[in-house]
Every structure is written in structure tokens, then in C-alpha cells.
Amino acid sequence: MGDAVTSPPPDPATASTPGEFVDALDRLRLWAGRPSLRRLRHLAGRSTTPDGQQVDALPPSTVSYTLNGRGLPGLPRLAFVEAYVTACLTACDLPSEQIEEQVARWQDAWRRLATPGDLEPAAQEAEGATSQPHPPDQASSRAGRTRLMLAGLAGLAAGALIATVVTLFLRPAAGQGIPLRGEDPNRCDSPYVCFYDHGQTGRFRDVTDEYQPLNDSRDTSAMANPRKDDVVWLRWEDGHTECTLPFATYRLAPKVADIRISRDYHCPSRTGERRAVLDPAAVVPAPLPPCYATTPPRPQAGDSPTPT
């Protein structure tokens, strides 16, 4: 496989104002491949308010409120920053040690810019979920909470990350390198789901309750789904249906008739005939998120196809 390389995430130490700090938070999400607000909420899990209520640690409306700068000139709550940074880095499958190091950098930057007003709970942010911030002298409590958050995130993200990593880094047959960048007309960018047969034959983007006909894309041999959160259901002419994973490419059996894009994260467990097979060499894949940037494979003399 190609040698995996990781570009450095944005450095919060460069921020000198609350506005620049919020901009760095937005750039961190871009660096992470712009995971959806729904996925960030899923990765962050739940938190407990001072009165004992369980709430989402990252409600989408709160993330949008913050990244759009609506809370300025004040800083976002420290608890929000910790949960948001951890979720973004978890989306990139960074090791827990690196996540802890990065979270500490954001904590230090937050304290450097914080004013006395920032140490108070934020006003009702969109959905109104509030929690007490961590005073600067509670280092041991902060570190313990970060470790607990990482442990929970590891379990939540494991299934999706395994599927993503397998899809991204399986090596194609020798001499069949995958172009990762460039203006290839066959490339498929999110939010589209694309079909191929000697070139791109069609693309779909709408989430629907019913199946959509492929029409001119019916004679298709491969599908790319660069959407990072949504599974795709396929239906063949004989009525056979099959669920396919997000952020993956598939080689397909002939005579696919219909498609349905779903908001589900995972496919249900099933056994039996498989007509859609994970195959990252099937088509030119979607551009990878910056944190998943890779170099092309280096064929060696005597290379043979790697079994999958």
C-alpha cells in the first residue's frame, strides 16, 4: 500500500484573538475532511450538565452557532472546545496519545485568550445545553475527563473507522495505482454518489425514503460513495437489495436498477449473496480528507496482486 502521511493540524497557538481562535476551529474541521455536524455529535457522545441531565456534547446547532462566529467576541466554552477538537481528531483516527497532546494545545491557547467573562457558562446557545467550564487549576480533573472521553469515542468510532481504513488503504493489483488528486472527469466528490461503466455514467445526491431509478446508469459496474456518513442501498432488477458502506467504492454485479441514499451510519448485519464488493481499485476514488493524504503505491520488482 502507499505510505500513509499525515499533514499537521492547524496550530491554535497562532490565534491572537477570539475570532482567530474560532477560525482555527473551523480550519480544524476542514483539515479533518469536514465531517458533518451529525457525525461530530455522534463522535462526541453525551455529557452531563451540573443538574445531572444527559445532553449531546456537540449539538449541531451549537457547533454551527460557534463556527459562524455568533458567540464572538467571547470564546466558546472550554468544554465545547475539548469535545469538538477530540471529535475532529477522532474522525481522522489519530492515536489517543496524539489526541490528548492536541487537546492540551487547544486548552492552553484558550486560557491564553480567555477573559473573566469566558470563565462563566455561555448563554443559551441555540439548543440551550449548558455545562460548567473547567477552571484553570483543575488539571487533574481535566486530564481524567479527556481520557474517559477518548475511551468512549474509541468504541463509538471503531466500526466506522475500520470500514474506512480498509476501504482507503487496501492495495490494488500491481501496476494499478490509484490517482488520488487531479481534475479527473471520473472523480466523485461528496455529496454525490457516482456510478461507472467505462467512465462515469451517473450521479445522485438526494436522501430519499423511496428508491430512485438509475435510468441511463443501469448498465453500471462500479459505484463510489464519498459521503462519510450515509449508507447507500442498491436494488437489482430481480428485487435483490443490498446495503453499502459510506466513504467506499464498490464493484457491482450487473443490472442494478435503483438507489436509495440513507442517513444511516451502518448497514444491518446480513448473510447471503453479495453483489456489491468493496474494491478501492474499481474507479478513481473521491479525494481523501487532508488527514488521510497518501502517496501513490511504489511497485517493486516481482510484485504480485495482494489478496483482499
Short mmCIF file of C-alpha atoms in Angstrom, two decimals, residues 10 12 35 53 61-62 70 73 80 110 133 147 151 157-158 180 206 215 220 227 233 242 244 257 267-268 284 288:
data_model
loop_
_atom_site.label_atom_id
_atom_site.label_comp_id
_atom_site.label_asym_id
_atom_site.label_seq_id
_atom_site.Cartn_x
_atom_site.Cartn_y
_atom_site.Cartn_z
CA PRO A 10 -4.00 23.80 12.48
CA PRO A 12 -4.20 27.13 17.87
CA PRO A 35 -17.06 15.69 8.94
CA GLN A 53 -29.13 15.86 32.78
CA SER A 61 -26.89 23.89 16.27
CA THR A 62 -24.27 24.78 18.89
CA ARG A 70 -22.14 34.23 16.55
CA PRO A 73 -16.29 38.46 20.89
CA PHE A 80 -17.10 22.71 23.88
CA TRP A 110 -7.98 29.01 25.13
CA PRO A 133 -16.33 25.14 32.32
CA ARG A 147 -9.15 10.06 29.00
CA ALA A 151 -12.21 5.69 25.78
CA ALA A 157 -15.99 5.12 16.14
CA ALA A 158 -14.41 1.67 15.83
CA LEU A 180 -5.51 10.47 -5.60
CA ASP A 206 -30.67 13.31 -2.60
CA ASN A 215 -32.19 5.07 -15.74
CA THR A 220 -23.05 0.00 -14.34
CA ARG A 227 -20.25 10.66 1.66
CA TRP A 233 -28.99 0.88 -0.65
CA GLU A 242 -28.07 -4.67 -0.60
CA THR A 244 -23.23 -0.47 1.04
CA ALA A 257 -31.87 -0.77 -11.18
CA CYS A 267 -25.55 -1.35 7.31
CA PRO A 268 -27.57 -4.00 9.13
CA VAL A 284 -10.97 6.77 -9.42
CA LEU A 288 -9.17 11.93 0.52
#
